[in-house]
Coordinates of C-alpha atoms and ligand atoms in Angstrom, one line a residue:
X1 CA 17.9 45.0 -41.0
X2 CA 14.9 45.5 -38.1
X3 CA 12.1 43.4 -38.5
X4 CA 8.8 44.5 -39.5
X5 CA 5.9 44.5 -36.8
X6 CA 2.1 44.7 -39.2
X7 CA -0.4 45.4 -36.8
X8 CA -3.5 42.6 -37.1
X9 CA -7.0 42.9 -36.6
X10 CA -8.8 43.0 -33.8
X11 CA -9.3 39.0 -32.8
X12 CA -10.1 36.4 -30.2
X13 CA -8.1 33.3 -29.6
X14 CA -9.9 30.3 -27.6
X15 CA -7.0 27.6 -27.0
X16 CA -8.8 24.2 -26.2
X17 CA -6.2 22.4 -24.2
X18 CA -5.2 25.8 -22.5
X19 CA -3.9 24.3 -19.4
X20 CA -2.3 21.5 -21.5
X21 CA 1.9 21.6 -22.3
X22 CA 1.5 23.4 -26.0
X23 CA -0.7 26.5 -24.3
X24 CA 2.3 26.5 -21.5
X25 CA 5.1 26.0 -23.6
X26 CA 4.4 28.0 -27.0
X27 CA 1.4 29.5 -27.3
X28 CA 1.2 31.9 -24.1
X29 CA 4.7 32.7 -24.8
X30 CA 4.1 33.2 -28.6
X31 CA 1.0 35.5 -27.9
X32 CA 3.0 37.1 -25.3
X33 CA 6.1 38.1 -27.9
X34 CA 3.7 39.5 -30.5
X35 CA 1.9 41.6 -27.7
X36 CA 5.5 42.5 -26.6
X37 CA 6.0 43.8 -30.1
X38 CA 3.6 45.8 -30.1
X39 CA 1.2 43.4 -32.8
X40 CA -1.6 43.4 -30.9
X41 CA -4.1 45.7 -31.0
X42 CA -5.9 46.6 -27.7
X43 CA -8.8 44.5 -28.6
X44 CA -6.9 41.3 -28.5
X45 CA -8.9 38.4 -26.6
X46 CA -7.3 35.0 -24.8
X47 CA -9.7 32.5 -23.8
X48 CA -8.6 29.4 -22.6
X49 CA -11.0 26.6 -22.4
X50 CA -9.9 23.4 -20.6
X51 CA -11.8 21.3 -18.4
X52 CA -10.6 21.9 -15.1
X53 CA -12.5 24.1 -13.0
X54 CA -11.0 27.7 -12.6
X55 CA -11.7 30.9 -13.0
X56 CA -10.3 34.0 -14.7
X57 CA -7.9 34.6 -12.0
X58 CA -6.8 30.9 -11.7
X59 CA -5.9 30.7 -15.7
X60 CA -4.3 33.9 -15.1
X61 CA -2.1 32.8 -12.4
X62 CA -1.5 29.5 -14.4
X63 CA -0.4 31.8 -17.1
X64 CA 1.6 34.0 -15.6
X65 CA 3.7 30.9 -14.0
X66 CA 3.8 29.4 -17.6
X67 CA 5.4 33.1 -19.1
X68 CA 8.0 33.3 -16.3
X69 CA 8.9 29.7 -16.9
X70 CA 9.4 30.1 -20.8
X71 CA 10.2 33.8 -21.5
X72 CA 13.8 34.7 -20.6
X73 CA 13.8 37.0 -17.9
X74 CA 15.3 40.4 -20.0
X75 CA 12.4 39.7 -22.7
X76 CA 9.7 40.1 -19.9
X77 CA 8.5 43.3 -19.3
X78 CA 6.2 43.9 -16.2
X79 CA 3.7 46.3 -18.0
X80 CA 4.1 43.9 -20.9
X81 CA 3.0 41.4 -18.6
X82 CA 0.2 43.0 -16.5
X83 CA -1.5 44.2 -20.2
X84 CA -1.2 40.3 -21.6
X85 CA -2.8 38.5 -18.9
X86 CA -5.4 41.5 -18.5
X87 CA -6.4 39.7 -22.2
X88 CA -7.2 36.4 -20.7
X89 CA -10.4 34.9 -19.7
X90 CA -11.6 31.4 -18.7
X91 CA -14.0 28.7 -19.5
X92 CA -14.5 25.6 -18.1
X93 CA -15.6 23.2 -21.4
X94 CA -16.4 19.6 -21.6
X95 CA -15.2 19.1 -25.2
X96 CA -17.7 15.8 -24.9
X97 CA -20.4 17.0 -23.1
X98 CA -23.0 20.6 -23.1
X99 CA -20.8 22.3 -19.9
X100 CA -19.3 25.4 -20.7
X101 CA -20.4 25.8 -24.2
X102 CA -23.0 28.4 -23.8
X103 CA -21.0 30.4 -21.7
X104 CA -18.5 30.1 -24.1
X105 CA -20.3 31.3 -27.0
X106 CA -21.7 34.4 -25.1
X107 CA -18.0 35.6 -24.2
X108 CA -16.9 35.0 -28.0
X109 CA -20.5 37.0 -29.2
X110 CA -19.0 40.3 -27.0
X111 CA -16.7 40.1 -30.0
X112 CA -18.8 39.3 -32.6
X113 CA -17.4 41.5 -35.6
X114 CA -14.0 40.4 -34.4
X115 CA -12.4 37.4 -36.2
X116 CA -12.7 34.1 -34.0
X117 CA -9.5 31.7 -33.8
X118 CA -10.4 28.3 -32.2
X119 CA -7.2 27.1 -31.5
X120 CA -7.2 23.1 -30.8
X121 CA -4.7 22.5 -28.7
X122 CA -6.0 19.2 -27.6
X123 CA -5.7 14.9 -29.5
X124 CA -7.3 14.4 -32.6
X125 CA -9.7 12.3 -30.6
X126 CA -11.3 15.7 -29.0
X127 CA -11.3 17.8 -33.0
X128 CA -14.7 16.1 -34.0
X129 CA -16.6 16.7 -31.1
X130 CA -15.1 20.5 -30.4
X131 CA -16.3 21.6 -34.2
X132 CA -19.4 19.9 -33.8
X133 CA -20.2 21.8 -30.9
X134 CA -18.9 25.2 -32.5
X135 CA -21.2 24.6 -35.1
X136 CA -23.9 23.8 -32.5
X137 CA -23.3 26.5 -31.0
X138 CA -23.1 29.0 -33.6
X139 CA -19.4 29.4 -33.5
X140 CA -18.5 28.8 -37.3
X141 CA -19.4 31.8 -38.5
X142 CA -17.6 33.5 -41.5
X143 CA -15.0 35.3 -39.5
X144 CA -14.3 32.1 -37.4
X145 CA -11.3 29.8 -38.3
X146 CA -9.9 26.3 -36.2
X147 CA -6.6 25.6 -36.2
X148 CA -5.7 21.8 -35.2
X149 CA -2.3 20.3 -34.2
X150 CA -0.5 17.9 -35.4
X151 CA -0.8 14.5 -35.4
X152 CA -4.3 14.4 -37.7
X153 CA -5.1 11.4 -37.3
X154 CA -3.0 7.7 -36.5
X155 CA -3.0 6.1 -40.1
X156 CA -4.9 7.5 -43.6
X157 CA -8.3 6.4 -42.9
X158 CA -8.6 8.1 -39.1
X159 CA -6.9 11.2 -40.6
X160 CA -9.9 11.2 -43.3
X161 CA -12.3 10.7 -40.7
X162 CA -10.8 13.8 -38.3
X163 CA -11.0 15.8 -41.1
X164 CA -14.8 15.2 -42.6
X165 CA -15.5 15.7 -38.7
X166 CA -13.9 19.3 -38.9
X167 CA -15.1 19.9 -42.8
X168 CA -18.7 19.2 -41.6
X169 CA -18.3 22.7 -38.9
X170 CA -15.8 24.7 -41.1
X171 CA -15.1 25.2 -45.1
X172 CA -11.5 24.0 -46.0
X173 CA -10.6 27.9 -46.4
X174 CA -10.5 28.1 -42.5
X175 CA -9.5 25.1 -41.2
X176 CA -5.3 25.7 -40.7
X177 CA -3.6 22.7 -39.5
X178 CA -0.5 23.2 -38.0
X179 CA 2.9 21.7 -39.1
X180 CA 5.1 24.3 -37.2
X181 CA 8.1 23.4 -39.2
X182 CA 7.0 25.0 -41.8
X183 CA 7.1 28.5 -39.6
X184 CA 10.3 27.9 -39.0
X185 CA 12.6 31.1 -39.8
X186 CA 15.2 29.1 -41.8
X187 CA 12.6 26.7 -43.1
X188 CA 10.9 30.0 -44.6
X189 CA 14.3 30.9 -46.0
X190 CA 14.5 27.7 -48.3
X191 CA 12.1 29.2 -50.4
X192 CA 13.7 32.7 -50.6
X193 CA 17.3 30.3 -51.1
X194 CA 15.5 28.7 -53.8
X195 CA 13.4 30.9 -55.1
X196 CA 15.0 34.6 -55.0
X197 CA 18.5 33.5 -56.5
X198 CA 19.0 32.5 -59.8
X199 CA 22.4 30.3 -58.7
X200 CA 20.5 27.4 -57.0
X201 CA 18.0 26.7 -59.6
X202 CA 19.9 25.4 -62.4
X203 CA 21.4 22.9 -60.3
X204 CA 18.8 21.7 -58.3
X205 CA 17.8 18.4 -60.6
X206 CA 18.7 14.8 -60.4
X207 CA 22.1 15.9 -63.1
X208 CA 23.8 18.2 -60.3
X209 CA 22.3 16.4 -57.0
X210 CA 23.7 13.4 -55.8
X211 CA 21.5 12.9 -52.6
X212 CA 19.6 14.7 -50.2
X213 CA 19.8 14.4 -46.5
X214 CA 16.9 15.6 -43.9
X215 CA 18.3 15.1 -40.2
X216 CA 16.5 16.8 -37.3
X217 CA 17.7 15.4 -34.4
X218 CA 16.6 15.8 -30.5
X219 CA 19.1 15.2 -27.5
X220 CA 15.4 15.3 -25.3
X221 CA 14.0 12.4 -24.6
X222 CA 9.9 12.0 -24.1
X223 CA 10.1 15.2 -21.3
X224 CA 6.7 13.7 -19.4
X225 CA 5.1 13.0 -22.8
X226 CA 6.0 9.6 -23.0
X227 CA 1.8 8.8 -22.7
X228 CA 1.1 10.3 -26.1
X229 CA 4.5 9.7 -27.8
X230 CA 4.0 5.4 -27.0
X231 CA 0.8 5.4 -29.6
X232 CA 2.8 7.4 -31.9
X233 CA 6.5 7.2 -32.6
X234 CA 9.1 9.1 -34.7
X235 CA 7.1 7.5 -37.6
X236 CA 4.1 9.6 -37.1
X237 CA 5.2 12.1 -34.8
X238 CA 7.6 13.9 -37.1
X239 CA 8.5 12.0 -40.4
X240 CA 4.7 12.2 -41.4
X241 CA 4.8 15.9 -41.1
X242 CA 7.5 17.8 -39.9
X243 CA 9.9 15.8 -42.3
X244 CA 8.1 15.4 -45.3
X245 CA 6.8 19.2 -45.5
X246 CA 10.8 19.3 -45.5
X247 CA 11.2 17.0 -48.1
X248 CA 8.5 19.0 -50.0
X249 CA 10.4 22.2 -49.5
X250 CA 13.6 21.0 -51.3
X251 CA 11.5 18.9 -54.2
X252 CA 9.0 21.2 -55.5
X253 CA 9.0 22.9 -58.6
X254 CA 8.7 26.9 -58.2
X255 CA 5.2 28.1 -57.7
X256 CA 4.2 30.7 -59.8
X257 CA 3.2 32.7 -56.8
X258 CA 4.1 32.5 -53.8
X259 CA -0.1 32.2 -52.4
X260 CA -1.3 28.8 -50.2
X261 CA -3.0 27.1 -52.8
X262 CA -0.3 27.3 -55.9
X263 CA 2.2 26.1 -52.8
X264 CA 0.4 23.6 -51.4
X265 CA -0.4 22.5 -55.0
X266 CA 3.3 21.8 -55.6
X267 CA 4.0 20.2 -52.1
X268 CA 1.1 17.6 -52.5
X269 CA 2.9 16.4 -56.2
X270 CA 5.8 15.6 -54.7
X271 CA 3.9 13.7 -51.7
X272 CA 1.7 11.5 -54.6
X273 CA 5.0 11.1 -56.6
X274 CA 7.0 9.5 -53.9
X275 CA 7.9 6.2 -54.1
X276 CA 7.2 3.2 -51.8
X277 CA 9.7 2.4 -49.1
X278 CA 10.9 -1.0 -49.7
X279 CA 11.6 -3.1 -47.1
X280 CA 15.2 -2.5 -46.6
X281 CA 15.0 1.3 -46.8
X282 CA 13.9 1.9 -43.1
X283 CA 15.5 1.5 -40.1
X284 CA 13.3 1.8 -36.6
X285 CA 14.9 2.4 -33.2
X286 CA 14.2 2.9 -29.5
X287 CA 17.2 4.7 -26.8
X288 CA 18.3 2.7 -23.9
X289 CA 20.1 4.2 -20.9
X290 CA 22.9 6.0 -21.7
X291 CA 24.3 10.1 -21.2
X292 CA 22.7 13.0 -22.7
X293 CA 24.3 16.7 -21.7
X294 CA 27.0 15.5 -19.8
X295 CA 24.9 13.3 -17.5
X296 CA 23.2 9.4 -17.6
X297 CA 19.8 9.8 -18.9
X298 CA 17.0 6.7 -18.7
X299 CA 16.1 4.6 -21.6
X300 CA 12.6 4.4 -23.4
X301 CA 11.3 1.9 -21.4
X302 CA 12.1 3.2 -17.9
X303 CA 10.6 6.6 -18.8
X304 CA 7.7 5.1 -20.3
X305 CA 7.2 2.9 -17.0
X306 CA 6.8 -0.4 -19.0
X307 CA 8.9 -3.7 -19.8
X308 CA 7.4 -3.7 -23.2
X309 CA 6.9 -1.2 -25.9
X310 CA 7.8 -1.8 -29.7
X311 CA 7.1 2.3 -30.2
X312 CA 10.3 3.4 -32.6
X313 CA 11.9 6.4 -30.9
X314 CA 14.2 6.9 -34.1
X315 CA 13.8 6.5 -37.9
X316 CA 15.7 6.8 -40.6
X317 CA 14.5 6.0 -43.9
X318 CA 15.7 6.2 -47.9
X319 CA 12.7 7.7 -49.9
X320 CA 12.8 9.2 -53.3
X321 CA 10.5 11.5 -55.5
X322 CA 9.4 9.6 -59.0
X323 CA 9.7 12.3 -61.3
X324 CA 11.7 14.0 -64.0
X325 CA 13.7 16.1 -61.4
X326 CA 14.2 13.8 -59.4
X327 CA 14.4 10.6 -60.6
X328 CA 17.2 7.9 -58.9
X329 CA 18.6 10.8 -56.3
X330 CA 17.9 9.7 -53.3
X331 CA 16.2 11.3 -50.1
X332 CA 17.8 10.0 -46.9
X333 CA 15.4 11.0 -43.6
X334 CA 16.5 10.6 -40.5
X335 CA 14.9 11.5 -37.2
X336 CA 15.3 10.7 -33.1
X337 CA 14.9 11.4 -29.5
X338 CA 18.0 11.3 -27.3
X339 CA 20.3 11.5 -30.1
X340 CA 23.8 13.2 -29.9
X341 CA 23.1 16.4 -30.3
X342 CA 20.1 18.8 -31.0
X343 CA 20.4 19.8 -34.7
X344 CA 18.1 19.7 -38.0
X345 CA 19.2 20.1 -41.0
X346 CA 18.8 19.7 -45.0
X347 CA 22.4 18.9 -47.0
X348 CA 22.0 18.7 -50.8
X349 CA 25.0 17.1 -51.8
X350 CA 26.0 18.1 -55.6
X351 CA 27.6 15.4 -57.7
X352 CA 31.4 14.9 -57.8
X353 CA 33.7 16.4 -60.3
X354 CA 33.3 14.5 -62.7
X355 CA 38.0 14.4 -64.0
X356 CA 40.6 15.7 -61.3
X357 CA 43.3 18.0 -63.1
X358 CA 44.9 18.0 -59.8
X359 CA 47.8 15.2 -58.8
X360 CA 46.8 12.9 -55.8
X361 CA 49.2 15.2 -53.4
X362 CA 46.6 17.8 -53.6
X363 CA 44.3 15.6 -51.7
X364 CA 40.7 14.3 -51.8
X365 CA 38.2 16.7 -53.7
X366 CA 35.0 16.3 -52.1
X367 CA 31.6 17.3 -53.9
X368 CA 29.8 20.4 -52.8
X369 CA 27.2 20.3 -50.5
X370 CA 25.0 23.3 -49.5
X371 CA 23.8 22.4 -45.6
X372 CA 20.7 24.3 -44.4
X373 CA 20.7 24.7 -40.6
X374 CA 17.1 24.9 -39.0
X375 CA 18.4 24.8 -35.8
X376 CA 20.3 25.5 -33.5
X377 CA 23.0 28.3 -35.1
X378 CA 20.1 29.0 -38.0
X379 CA 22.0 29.4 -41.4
X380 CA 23.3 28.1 -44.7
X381 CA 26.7 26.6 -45.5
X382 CA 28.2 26.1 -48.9
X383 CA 30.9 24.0 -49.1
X384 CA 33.3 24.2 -51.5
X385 CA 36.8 23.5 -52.5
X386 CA 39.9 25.6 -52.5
X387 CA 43.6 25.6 -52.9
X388 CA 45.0 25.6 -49.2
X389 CA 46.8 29.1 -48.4
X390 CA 50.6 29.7 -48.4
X391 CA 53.3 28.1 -50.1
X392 CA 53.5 24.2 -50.0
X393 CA 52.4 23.3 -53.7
X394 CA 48.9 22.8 -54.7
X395 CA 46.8 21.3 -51.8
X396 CA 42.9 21.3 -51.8
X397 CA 40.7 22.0 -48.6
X398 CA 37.2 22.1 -48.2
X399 CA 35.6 25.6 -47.0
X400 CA 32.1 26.4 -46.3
X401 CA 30.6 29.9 -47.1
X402 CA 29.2 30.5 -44.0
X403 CA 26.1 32.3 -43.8
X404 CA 24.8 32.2 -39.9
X405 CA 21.7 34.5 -39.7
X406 CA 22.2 35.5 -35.9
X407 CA 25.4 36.7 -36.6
X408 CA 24.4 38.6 -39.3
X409 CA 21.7 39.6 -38.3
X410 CA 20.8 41.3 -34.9
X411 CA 17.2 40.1 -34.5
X412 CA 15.7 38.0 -32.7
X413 CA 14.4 34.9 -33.7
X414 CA 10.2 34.6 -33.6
X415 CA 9.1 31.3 -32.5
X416 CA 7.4 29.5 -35.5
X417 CA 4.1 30.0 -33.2
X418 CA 4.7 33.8 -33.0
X419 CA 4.3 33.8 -36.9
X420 CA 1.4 31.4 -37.5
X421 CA -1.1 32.0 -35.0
X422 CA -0.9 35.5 -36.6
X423 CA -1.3 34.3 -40.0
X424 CA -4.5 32.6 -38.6
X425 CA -5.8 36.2 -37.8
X426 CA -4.6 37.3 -41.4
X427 CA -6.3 34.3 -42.8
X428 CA -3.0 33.4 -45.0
X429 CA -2.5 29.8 -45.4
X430 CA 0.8 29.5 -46.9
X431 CA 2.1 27.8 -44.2
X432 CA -0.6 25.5 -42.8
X433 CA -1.4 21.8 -44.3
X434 CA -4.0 21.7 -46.5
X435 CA -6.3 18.3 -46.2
X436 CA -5.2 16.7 -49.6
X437 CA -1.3 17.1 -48.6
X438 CA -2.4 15.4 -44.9
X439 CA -4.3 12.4 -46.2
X440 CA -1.5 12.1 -49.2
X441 CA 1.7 12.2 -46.4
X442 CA -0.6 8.8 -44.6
X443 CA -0.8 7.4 -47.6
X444 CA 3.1 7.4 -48.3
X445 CA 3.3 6.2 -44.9
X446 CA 0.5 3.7 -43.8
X447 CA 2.0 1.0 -45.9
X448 CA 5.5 1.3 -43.8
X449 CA 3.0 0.8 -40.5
X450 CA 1.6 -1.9 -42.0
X451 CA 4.9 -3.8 -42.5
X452 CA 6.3 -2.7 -39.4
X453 CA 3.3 -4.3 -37.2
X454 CA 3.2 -7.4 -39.6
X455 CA 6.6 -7.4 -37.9
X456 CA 7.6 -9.7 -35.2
X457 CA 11.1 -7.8 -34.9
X458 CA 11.4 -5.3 -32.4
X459 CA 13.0 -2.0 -33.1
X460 CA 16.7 -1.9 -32.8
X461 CA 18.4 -0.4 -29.6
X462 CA 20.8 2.5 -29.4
X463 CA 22.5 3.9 -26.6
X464 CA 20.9 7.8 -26.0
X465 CA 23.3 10.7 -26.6
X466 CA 24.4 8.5 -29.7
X467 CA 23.7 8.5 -33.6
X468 CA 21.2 6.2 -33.4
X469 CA 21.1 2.3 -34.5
X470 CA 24.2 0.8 -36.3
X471 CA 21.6 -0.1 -39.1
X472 CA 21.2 3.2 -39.9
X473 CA 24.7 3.9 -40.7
X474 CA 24.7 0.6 -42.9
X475 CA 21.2 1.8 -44.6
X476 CA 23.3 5.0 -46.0
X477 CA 26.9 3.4 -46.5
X478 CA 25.4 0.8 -48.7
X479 CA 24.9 3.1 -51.3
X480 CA 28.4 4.5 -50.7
X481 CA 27.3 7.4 -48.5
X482 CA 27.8 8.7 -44.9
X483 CA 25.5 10.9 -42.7
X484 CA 26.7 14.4 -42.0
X485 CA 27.1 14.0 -38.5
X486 CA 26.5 17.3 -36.4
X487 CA 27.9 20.3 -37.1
X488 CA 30.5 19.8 -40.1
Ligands
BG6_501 C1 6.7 18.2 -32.2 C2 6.9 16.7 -31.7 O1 5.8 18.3 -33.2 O2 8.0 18.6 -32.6 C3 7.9 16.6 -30.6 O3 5.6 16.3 -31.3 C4 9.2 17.2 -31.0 O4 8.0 15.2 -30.2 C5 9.0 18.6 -31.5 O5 10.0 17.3 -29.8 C6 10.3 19.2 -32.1 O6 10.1 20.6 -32.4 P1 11.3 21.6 -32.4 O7 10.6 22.9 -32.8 O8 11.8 21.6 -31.0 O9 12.3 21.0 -33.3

């Protein structure tokens, strides 16, 4: 099957933070894909707004370095090229101060009757004082939307206070915050999994389910970011988000349609129904030296250039979902930097049989589990028993169905950016978080910051390029279950 291309609207982007490591990394590169595809329409604006002091041809050299640095070579086209950065401009902003804002809003009024995206790329600290100056400056309009990163906020009450800052410039109805999980290609594909087949549905309750595990695991370490990731952690740098939009995936009940409220209303009853972590249901950790890809990488510390940090680089945690669905299965979480190898994925794991027929030669019979691979290798694997082939008497093995979507499909794979800074221009809000799911994920989580810095106990070392802390193999094997390590 080719993939569709739906041409959007004539728009302008302004990325805040455009010299920053997210403009470099994804969005130049995302833009750059969609022009490639032909998405664009020829009145497609790029403004970056920073507030270093260059000019048009400076941010288009800047770009132009980014592109070759994170498109592969055979998906850049020259005239592809040469027509994207001929849709970039510059302006130098203060995002505290008056510099740059009126020059700003005269290059965004050229495209008045075009839809404005103001694209935040930039810490929650800088989100107030941007909207309150796009306000000031008459840049709210009713074609104009903001779009903020991840993280919103530290903790529940500064995520509250980010967000009356940007509710005071812009309605709810175009303010799209950013979990890029959730435009994930396989992440997208749990709800067509659960939600287009009648097979799944049936099953998918606390009689059929044993557990649930959520792994997504990095081999990187901090990669020069180790300045941000110190005053946030694996706690609030992907379990509060990432994660538990995860979580809300696999938990919900079926909307009725498939629209961004009657979603989001379904995601943010699973986040109020989820039950508190008790105190031996978490597991924090932080890498030490060790190998990663074959060669010694530095621990936490030594990248972060300090003796002392008690920032958790790793998490895993047991949480569960206090309804009727749900009830007693639970949800194991488990994130890291450094870890063994780069993979995230889901496995529901089905309940046991509950009589063998079959004599103890035929071997163990283990329960079915359906794994959901966000990346890398992006696909679904059921796993199921059957007899073993050839003569030899009745022996059982375990098989997965193997679905793998590259290989059966010859597309490529969009960046999650590619997807929703275009669903920005659409105005579709499916897959953005709304403010009530934000402030409901800090509230699940604020009271597990609480205990951890009421703690004196630092978090528990691992060795990078391993599976994390030994702790967090006991916090799963107490109940009599293991991780799914890697690819099974
Ligand atoms: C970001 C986190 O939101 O997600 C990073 O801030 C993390 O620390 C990244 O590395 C992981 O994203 P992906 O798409 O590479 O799994």
């Amino acid at each position: 099957m080719t993939s569709r291309v739906i041409p959007v609207s004539p728009f302008v982007l302004v990325v805040f933070g455009a010299t920053g490591d997210l403009a470099r990394r994804k969005l130049l590169p995302a833009m750059f894909h969609r022009d490639a595809a032909g998405q664009l329409p020829e009145a497609a604006t790029i403004i970056g707004a920073a507030r270093a002091h260059l000019d048009d041809a400076g941010f288009i050299a800047q770009a132009r370095a980014a592109l070759i640095e994170h498109v592969p070579a055979g998906e850049r086209d020259e005239a592809v090229l040469a027509r994207f950065l001929a849709r970039l401009r510059y302006v130098a902003v203060d995002a505290t101060g008056e510099a740059g804002w009126g020059e700003l809003a005269a290059l965004v009024a050229q495209a008045a009757e075009r839809v404005s995206v103001f694209y935040l790329a930039t810490g929650p600290a800088l989100f107030g004082p941007i909207c309150e100056r796009l306000a000031r400056f008459g840049l709210n309009g009713p074609l104009a939307r903001v779009v903020v990163e991840k993280p919103v906020g530290k903790d529940g009450a500064s995520a509250r206070a980010v967000n009356e800052a940007i509710g005071a410039a812009f309605p709810e109805e175009r303010v799209y915050r950013i979990d890029h999980y959730l435009g994930k290609e396989t992440v997208q594909n749990l709800m067509a999994l659960r939600f287009a087949n009648g097979l799944f549905e049936p099953l998918w309750n606390a009689a059929h389910i044993d557990h649930v595990q959520i792994t997504v695991a990095e081999s990187i370490g901090c990669e020069g970011r180790a300045g941000y990731y110190d005053t946030a952690g694996a706690l609030r740098d992907m379990v509060q988000n990432h994660m538990l939009q995860l979580l809300c995936l696999v938990a919900m009940e079926p909307p009725a349609r498939l629209d961004a409220d009657e979603v989001r209303d379904e995601k943010l009853k699973i986040l109020r129904a989820l039950k508190p972590v008790g105190a031996q249901e978490w597991v924090r950790g932080q890498y030490r030296a060790g190998a990663s890809a074959g060669g010694p990488v530095k621990g936490y510390l030594e990248e972060l250039g300090s003796e002392e940090s008690a920032t958790e680089t790793f998490v895993a945690l047991k949480a569960g979902v206090e309804t009727w669905r749900w009830a007693g299965v639970p949800f194991y979480l488990r994130t890291g930097k450094r870890l063994a190898e780069r993979v995230s994925e889901i496995v529901v794991s089905f309940r046991p049989i509950p009589h063998s027929a079959f004599a103890p030669s035929a071997g163990p019979i283990a329960a079915n589990r359906l794994v959901i691979r966000l990346q890398p290798d992006e696909g679904v694997k059921l796993f199921i028993m059957i007899k073993d082939p050839g003569p030899g008497g009745m022996r059982l093995r375990e098989v997965p169905l193997d679905m793998s979507f590259s290989a059966a499909f010859n597309a490529r794979n969009p960046d999650a950016y590619e997807r929703l800074v275009l669903d920005v221009v659409r105005g579709n809000q499916t897959l953005f978080m709304r403010r009530d799911e934000v402030e409901a994920a800090w509230a699940w989580i604020d009271p597990i910051l609480d205990a951890w810095s009421a703690q004196a106990e630092p978090p528990k070392p691992y060795t990078a390029g391993t599976w994390g802390p030994s702790a967090a193999i006991a916090l799963i094997e107490r109940d009599g279950r293991t991780w799914v390590d890697g690819a099974p």
